[in-house]
Coordinates of C-alpha atoms and ligand atoms in Angstrom, one line a residue:
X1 CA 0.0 0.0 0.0
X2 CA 1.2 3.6 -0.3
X3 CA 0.1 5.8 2.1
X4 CA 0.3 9.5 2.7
X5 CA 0.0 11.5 6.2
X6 CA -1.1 15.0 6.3
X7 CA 0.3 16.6 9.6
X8 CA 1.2 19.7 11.2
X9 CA 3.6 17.8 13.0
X10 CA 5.8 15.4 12.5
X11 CA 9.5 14.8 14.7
X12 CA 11.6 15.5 14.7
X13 CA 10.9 18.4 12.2
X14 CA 8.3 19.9 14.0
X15 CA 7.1 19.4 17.7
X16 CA 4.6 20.4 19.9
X17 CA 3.1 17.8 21.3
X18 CA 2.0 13.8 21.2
X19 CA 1.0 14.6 17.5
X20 CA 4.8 15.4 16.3
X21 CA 5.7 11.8 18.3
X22 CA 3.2 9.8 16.8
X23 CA 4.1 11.1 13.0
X24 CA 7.6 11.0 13.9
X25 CA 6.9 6.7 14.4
X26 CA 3.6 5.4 13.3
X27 CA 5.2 5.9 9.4
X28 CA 8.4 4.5 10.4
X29 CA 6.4 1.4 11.4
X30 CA 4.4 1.1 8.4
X31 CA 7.3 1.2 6.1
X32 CA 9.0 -1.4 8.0
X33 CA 5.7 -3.8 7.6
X34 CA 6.2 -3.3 4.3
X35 CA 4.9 -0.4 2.9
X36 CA 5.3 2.8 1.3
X37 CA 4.6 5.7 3.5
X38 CA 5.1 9.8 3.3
X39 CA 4.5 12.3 5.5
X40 CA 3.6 16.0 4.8
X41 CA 3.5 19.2 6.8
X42 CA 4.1 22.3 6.4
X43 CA 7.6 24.1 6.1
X44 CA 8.4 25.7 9.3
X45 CA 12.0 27.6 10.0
X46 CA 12.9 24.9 12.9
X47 CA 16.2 23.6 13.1
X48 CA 16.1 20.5 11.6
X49 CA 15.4 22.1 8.4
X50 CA 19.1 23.7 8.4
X51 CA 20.7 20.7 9.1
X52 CA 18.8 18.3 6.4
X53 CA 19.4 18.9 3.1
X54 CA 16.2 19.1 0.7
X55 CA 15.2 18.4 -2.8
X56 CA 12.9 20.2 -5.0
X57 CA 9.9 18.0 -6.0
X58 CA 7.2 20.4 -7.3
X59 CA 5.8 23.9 -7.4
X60 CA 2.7 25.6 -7.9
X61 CA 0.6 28.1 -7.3
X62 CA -3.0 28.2 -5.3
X63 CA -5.3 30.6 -3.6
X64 CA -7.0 31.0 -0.5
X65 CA -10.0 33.2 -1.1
X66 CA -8.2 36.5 -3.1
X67 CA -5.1 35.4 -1.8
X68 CA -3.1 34.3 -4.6
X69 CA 0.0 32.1 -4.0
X70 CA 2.6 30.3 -4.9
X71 CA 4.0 26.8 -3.0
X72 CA 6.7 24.7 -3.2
X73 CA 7.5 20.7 -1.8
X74 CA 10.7 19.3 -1.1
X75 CA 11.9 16.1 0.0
X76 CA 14.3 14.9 2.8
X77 CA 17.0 13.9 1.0
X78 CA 18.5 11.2 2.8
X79 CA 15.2 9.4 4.0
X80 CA 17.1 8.9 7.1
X81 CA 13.3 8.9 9.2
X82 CA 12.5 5.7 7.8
X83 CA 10.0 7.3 5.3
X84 CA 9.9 10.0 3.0
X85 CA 9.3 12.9 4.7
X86 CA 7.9 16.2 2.5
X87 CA 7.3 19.4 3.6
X88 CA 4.8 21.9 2.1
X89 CA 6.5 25.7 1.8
X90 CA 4.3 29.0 1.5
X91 CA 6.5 31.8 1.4
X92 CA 5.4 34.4 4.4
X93 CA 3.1 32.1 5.4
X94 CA 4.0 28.8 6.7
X95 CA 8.3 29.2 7.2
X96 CA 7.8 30.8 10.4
X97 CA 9.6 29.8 13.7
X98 CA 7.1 28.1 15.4
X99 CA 4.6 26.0 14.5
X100 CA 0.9 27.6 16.2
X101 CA 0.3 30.2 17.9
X102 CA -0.3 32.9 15.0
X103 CA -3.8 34.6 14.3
X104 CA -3.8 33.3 10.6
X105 CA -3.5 30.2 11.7
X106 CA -6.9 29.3 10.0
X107 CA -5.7 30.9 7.0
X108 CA -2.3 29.3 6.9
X109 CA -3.3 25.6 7.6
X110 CA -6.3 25.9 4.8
X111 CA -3.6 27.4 2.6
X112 CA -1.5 23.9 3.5
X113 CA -4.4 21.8 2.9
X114 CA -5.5 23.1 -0.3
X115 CA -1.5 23.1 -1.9
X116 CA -1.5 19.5 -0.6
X117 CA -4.6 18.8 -2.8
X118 CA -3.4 20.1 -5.5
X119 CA 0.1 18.5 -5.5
X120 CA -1.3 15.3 -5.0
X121 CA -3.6 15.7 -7.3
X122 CA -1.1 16.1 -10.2
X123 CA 0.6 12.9 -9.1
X124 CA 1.0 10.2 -11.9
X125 CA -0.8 7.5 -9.7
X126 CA -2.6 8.0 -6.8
X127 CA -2.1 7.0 -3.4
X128 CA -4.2 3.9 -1.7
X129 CA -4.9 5.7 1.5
X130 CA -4.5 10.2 2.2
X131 CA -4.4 9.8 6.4
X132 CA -5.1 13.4 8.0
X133 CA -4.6 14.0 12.1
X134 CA -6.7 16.7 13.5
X135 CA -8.3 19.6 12.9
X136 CA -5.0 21.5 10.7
X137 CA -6.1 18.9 8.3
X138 CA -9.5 18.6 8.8
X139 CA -11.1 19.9 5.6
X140 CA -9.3 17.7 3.6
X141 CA -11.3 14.8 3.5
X142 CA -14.3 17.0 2.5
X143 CA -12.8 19.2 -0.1
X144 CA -11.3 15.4 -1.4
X145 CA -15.2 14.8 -2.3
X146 CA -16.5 18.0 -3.0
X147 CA -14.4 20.4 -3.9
X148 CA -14.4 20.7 -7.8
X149 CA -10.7 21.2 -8.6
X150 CA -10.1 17.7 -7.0
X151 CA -12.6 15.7 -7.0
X152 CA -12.1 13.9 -10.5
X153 CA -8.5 12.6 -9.1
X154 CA -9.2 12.3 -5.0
X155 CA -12.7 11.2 -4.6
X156 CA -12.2 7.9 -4.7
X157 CA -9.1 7.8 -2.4
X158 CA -9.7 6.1 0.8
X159 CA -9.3 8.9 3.6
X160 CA -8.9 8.2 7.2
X161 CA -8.8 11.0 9.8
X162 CA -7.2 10.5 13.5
X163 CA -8.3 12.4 16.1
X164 CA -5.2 13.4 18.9
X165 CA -7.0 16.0 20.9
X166 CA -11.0 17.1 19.9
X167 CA -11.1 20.2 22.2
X168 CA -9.1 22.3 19.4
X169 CA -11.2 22.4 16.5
X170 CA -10.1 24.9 14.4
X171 CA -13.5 27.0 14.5
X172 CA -13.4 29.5 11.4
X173 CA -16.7 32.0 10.9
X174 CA -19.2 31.1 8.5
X175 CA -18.5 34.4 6.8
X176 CA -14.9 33.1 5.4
X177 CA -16.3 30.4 3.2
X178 CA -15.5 32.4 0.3
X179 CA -11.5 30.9 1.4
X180 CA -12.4 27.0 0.7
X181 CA -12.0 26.1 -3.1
X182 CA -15.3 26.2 -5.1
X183 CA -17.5 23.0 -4.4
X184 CA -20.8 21.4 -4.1
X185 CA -22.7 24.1 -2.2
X186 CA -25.3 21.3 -1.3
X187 CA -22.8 19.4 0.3
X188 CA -21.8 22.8 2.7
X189 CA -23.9 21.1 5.6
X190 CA -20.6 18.7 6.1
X191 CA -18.2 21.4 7.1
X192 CA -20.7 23.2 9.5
X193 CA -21.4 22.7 13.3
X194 CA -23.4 25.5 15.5
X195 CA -22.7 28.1 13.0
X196 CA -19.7 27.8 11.7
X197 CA -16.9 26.0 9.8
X198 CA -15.9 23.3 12.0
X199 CA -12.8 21.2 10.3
X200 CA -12.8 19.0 13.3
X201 CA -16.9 18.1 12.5
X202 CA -16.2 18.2 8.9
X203 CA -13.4 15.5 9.0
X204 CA -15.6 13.4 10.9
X205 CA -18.6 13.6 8.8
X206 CA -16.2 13.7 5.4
X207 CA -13.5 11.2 6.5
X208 CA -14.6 7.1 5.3
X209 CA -13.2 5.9 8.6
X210 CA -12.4 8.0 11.8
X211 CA -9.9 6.8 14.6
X212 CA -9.2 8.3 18.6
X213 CA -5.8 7.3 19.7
X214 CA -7.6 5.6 22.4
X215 CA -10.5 3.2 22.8
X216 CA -11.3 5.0 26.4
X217 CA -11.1 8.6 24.6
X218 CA -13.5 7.1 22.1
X219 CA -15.9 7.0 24.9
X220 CA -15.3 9.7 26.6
X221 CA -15.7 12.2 23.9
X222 CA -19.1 10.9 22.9
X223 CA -20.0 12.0 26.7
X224 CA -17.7 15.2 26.7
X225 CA -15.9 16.9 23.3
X226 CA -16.3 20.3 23.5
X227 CA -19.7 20.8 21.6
X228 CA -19.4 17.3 19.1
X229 CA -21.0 15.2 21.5
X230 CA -23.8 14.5 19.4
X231 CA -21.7 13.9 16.3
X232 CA -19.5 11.3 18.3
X233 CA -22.7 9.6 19.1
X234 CA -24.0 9.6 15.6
X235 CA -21.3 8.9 13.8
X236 CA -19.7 5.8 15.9
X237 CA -20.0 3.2 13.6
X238 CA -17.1 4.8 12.0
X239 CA -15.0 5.2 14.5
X240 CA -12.1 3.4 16.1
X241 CA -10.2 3.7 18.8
X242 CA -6.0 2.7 18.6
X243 CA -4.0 3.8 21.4
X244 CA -0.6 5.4 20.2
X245 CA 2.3 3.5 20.7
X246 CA 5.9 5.0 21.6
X247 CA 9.1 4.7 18.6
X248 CA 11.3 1.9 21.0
X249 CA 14.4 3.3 19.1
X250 CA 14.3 7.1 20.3
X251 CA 12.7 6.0 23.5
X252 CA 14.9 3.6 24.7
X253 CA 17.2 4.2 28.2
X254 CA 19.8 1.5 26.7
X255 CA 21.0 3.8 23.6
X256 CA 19.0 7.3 24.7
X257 CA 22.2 9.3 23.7
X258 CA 20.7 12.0 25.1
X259 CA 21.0 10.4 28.9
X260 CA 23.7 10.9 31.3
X261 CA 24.0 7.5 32.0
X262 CA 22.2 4.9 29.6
X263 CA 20.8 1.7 31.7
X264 CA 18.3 -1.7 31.1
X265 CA 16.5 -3.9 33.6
X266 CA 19.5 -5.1 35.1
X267 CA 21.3 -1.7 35.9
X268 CA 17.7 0.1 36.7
X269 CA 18.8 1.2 39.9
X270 CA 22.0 2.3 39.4
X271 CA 21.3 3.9 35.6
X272 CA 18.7 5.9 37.0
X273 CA 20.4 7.2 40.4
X274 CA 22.8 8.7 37.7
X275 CA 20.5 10.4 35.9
X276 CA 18.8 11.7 39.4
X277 CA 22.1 12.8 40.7
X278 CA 22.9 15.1 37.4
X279 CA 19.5 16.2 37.5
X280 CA 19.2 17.2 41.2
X281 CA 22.7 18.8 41.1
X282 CA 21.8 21.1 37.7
X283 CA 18.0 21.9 39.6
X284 CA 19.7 22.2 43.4
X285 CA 17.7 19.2 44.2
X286 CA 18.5 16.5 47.3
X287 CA 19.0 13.2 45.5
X288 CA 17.9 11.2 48.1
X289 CA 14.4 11.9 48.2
X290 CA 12.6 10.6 45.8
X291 CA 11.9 13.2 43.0
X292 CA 8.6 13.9 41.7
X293 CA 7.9 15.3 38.2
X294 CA 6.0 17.0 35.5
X295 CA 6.0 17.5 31.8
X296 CA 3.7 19.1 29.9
X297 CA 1.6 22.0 28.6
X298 CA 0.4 24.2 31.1
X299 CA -3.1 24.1 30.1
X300 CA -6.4 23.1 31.6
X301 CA -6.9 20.1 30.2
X302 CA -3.7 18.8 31.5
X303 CA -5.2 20.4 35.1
X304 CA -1.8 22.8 35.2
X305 CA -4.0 25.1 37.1
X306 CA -4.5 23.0 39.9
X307 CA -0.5 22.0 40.2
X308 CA 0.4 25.4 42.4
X309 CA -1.8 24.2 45.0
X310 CA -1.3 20.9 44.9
X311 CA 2.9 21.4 45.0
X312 CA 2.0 23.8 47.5
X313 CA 0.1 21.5 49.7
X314 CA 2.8 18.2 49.1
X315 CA 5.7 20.6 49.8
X316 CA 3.7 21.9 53.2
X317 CA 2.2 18.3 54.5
X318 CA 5.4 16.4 53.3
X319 CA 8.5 18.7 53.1
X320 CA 11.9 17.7 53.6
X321 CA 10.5 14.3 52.5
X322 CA 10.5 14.7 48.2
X323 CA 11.8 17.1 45.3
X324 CA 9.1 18.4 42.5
X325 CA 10.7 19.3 39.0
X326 CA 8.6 20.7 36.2
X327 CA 8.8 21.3 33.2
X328 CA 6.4 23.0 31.0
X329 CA 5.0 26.0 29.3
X330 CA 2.0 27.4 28.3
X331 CA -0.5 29.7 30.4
X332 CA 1.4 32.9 31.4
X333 CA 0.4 33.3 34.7
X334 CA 1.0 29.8 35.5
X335 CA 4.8 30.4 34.3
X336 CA 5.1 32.9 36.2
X337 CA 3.7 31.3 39.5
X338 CA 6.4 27.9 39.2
X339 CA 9.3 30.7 38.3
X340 CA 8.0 32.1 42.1
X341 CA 7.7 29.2 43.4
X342 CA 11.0 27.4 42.2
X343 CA 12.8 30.8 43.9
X344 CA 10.3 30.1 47.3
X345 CA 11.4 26.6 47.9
X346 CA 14.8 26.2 46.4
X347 CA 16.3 22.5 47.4
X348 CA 12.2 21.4 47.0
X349 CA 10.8 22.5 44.3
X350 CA 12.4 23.3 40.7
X351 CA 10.8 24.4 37.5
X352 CA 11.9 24.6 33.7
X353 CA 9.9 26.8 31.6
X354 CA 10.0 26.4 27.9
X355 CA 9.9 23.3 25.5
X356 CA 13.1 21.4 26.0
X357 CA 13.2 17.8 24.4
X358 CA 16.6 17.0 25.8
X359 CA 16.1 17.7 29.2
X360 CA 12.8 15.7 28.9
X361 CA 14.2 12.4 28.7
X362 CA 16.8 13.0 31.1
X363 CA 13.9 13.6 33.3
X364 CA 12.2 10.5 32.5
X365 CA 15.6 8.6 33.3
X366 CA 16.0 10.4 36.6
X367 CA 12.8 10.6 38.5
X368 CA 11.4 8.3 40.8
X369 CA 7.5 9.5 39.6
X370 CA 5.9 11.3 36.6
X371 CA 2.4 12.7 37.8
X372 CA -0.4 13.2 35.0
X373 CA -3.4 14.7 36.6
X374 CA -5.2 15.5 33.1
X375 CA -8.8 16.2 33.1
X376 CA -8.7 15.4 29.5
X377 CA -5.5 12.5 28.0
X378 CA -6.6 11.4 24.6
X379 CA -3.8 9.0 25.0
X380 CA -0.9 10.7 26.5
X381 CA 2.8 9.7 25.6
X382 CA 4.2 10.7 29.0
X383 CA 3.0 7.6 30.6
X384 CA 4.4 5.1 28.0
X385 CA 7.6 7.1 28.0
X386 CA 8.1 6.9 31.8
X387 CA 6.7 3.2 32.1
X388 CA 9.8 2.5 29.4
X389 CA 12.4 4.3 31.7
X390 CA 11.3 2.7 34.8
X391 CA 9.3 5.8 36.4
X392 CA 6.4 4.9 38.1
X393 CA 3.6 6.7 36.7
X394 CA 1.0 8.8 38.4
X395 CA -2.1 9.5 36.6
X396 CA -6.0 10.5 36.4
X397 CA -8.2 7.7 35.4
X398 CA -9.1 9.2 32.0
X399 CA -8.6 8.6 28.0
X400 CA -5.5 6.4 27.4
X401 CA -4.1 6.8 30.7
X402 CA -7.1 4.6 32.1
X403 CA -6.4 2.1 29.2
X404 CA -2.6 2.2 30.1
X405 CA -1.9 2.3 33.7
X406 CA -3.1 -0.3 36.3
X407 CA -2.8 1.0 40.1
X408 CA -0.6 -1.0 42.0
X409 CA -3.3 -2.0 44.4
X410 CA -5.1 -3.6 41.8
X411 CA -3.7 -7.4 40.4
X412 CA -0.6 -7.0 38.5
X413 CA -0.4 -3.4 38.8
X414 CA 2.2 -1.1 38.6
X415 CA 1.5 2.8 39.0
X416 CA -0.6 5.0 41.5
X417 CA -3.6 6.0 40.0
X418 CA -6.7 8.8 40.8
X419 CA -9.9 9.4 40.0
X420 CA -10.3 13.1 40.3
X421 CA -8.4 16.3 38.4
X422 CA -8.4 17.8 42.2
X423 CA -5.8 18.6 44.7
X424 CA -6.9 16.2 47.1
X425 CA -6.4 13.3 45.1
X426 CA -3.0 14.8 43.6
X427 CA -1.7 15.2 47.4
X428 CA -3.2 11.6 48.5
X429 CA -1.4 10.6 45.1
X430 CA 1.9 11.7 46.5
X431 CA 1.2 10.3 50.0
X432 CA 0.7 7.0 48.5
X433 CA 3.9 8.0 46.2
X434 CA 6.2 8.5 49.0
X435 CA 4.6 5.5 51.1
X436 CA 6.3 3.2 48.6
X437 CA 9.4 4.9 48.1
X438 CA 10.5 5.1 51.8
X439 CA 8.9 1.7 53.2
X440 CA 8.8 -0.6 50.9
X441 CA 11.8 -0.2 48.4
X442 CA 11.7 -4.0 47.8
X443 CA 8.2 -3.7 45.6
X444 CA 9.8 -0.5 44.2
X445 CA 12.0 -2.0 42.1
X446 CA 10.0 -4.7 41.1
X447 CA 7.5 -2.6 39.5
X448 CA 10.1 -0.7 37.7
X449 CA 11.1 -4.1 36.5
X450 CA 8.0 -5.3 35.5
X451 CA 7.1 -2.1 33.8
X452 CA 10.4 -1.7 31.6
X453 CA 9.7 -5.0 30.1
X454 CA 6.6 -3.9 28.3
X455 CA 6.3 -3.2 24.9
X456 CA 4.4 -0.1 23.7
X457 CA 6.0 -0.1 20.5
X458 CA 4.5 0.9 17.4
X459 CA 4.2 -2.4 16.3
X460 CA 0.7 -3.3 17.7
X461 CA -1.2 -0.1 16.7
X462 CA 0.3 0.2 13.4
X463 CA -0.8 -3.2 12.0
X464 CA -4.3 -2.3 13.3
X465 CA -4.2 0.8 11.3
X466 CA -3.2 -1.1 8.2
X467 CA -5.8 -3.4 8.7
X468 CA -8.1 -0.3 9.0
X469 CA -7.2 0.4 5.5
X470 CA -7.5 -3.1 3.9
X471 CA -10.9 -2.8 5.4
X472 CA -11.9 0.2 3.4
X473 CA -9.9 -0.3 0.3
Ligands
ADP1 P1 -0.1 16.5 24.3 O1 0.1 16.1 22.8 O2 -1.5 16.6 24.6 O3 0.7 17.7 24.7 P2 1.1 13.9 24.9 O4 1.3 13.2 26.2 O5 0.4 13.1 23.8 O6 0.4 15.3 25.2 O7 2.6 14.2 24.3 C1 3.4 15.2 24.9 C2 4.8 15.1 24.2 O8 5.4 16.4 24.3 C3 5.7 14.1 25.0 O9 6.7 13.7 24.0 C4 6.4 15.1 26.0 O10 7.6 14.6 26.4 C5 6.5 16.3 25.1 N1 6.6 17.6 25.9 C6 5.5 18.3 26.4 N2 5.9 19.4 26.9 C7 7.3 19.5 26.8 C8 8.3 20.4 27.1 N3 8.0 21.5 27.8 N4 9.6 20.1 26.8 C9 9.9 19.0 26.1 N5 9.0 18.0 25.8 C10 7.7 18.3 26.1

């Protein structure tokens, strides 16, 4: 099969979150069952564009509305990723620094989409399956069908669309319409939802098969999706839920070059005290308490709002007895709070703000505990990281981090896990956390044990994807 995946991520290109991981690996996996598989996203001025070298594989030109353009795609030239990676330049438009966060965002992923249409659609054979993730690339599924400049090439492609996080849904007013190619006005009723041009909705109604990156998020979002319940509900016989899996190369403590000391199984303890003692010494942490941390974006779905108070109330009931680091960024005032904080209880409580990739996995080396209180985890990566570098995980029942994590009261189980996104159950989570590291050291390092010899590698998830598209082919 050939397959191509539209992204606005993909690593190690272009990162901000789970997405960049899982288009980073899922194609890697595909390719090695067999199969041909490129990637597309959009040309962003990030590093790893300076230090790659690129070949020219088409031009053109397209519009967005009045907004006349030309676009260009090149091609990693080495194919050291494991697939052929493409990336989708608009000069002014897309080569920016980072990768969200501008207010023409709309503008500039419809722009992607639409000079991804039209490149493939001047392709000498077609492709067996066009794979879009989240809302960036929402609209291409519909405009696939219906939009008139396509639709004699793509229609009959096999799309598939994967949803990594429904609460961004890339909402556009009704009133910018005019921006989509001309199509079937009759068919308009697929890209609406309350109003207005919903890519998220529109993939879902558009796509031939939709996936969640969890079976539990699949639930949960027919109960709770910010405003989609209903098309969750009426649309399930579509939908299928695949948790993510983790790339076992980058992710693995044996060969992580980017770890101070690399370890397996049979040096866990000594491979990660290491790591801890580096840490500790470059945050002013005490190495023999256990250490306790975060990673994430500060937002409220990951409950980063409730993490003040919940530090504040661990480093009050229990001080002297563990070490918080964080690392994060997102809501201002949050960043601001943790900078305060790391300067209030300096030997306690440390915090990194910015994105920092490096110092992430030395972070899942050296800590005892990674906490996840998300009120919302469509599958969350953290976990499956930590579980692979022997960190115990702390987590929320909810989306893939109920389908990944067993508490270690429970038969077989391995991590300490909470029902609420409160700071009760985040402080009786660290109780609990403590508890094990102090008295019973013994059980300690058997979980660590038992949890570094699972295998959350691609290798699962991607042949059900494949399957997926024999099914539809
Ligand atoms: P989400 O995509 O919702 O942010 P996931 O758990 O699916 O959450 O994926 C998060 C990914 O981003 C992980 O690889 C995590 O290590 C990484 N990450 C998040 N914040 C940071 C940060 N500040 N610095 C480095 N890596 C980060």
């Amino acid at each position: 099969m050939e397959i191509l995946h539209v992204s606005a991520e993909c690593y190690p290109m272009a990162k901000a979150g789970g997405l960049g991981d899982v288009l980073g690996a899922l194609p890697k996996y595909q390719e090695q069952a067999g199969h041909t598989v490129k990637v597309i996203i959009p040309m962003y001025r990030t590093r790893y564009l300076y230090r790659k070298e690129w070949e020219l594989v088409h031009e053109g030109r397209q519009q967005v509305g009045f907004y006349s353009f030309s676009y260009s795609v090149i091609r990693e030239r080495s194919r050291e990723l494991g697939f052929d990676l493409y990336l989708l330049d608009i000069n002014g438009l897309l080569d920016r620094q980072e990768i969200y966060g501008y207010e023409d965002d709309p503008q500039r992923f419809l722009a992607f989409q639409v000079s991804v249409l039209d490149w493939v659609s001047q392709w000498s054979h077609r492709p067996d399956v066009i794979h879009t993730h989240d809302h960036h690339t929402g609209l291409i599924p519909f405009m696939m069908k219906y939009a008139y400049a396509f639709r004699d090439r793509l229609q009959h492609i096999p799309s598939v669309f994967t949803i990594h996080n429904a609460q961004y849904q890339g909402w556009l007013g009704w009133q910018h319409r005019e921006w989509l190619p001309a199509h079937d006005e009759w068919k308009s009723g697929l890209i609406e939802w309350n109003d207005q041009i919903n890519p998220l909705a529109a993939a879902v109604k558009s796509a031939w098969r939709v996936t969640t990156v969890s079976p539990s998020y699949l639930d949960e979002i027919r109960q709770r999706s910010n405003g989609l319940e209903k098309l969750f509900e009426y649309e399930k016989g579509k939908c299928l839920g695949i948790l993510n899996g983790i790339d076992a190369d980058v992710w693995n403590p044996v060969t992580d070059p980017l770890l101070v000391t690399n370890y397996g199984i049979e040096t866990i303890t000594a491979g990660k005290m290491a790591n801890k003692l580096a840490l500790c010494k470059q945050f002013g942490l005490d190495a023999t308490r256990p250490l306790i941390v975060y990673i994430g974006r500060l937002v409220h779905e990951k409950a980063a709002d409730l993490l003040p108070e919940a530090f504040y109330q661990c480093l009050q009931h229990f001080g002297g007895r563990l070490n918080i680091l964080l690392l994060g960024s997102g809501d201002p005032g949050l960043q601001t709070t943790f900078k305060e904080m790391s300067n209030r209880y300096v030997g306690s409580f440390s915090a990194y703000i910015g994105y920092y990739e490096e110092l992430s996995h030395r972070m899942y080396a050296g800590a005892d505990f990674l906490l996840m209180p998300s009120r919302v985890e469509p599958c969350g990566l953290n976990q499956l990281y930590a579980l692979r570098y022997g960190t115990v995980p702390m987590v929320r029942k909810t989306g893939g981090l109920r389908d990944t994590v067993t508490d270690m009261g429970d038969p077989g189980g391995f991590g300490i896990c909470f029902d609420q996104a409160s700071v009760g159950d985040m402080v009786h989570a660290v109780g609990r956390a403590l508890e094990l590291y102090e008295s019973d050291r013994v059980r300690l390092l058997g979980m660590q044990e038992y949890m570094m010899g699972f295998d959350h590698s691609w290798d699962r998830s991607a042949l059900q994807y494949l399957q997926l598209y024999k099914s539809i082919l």
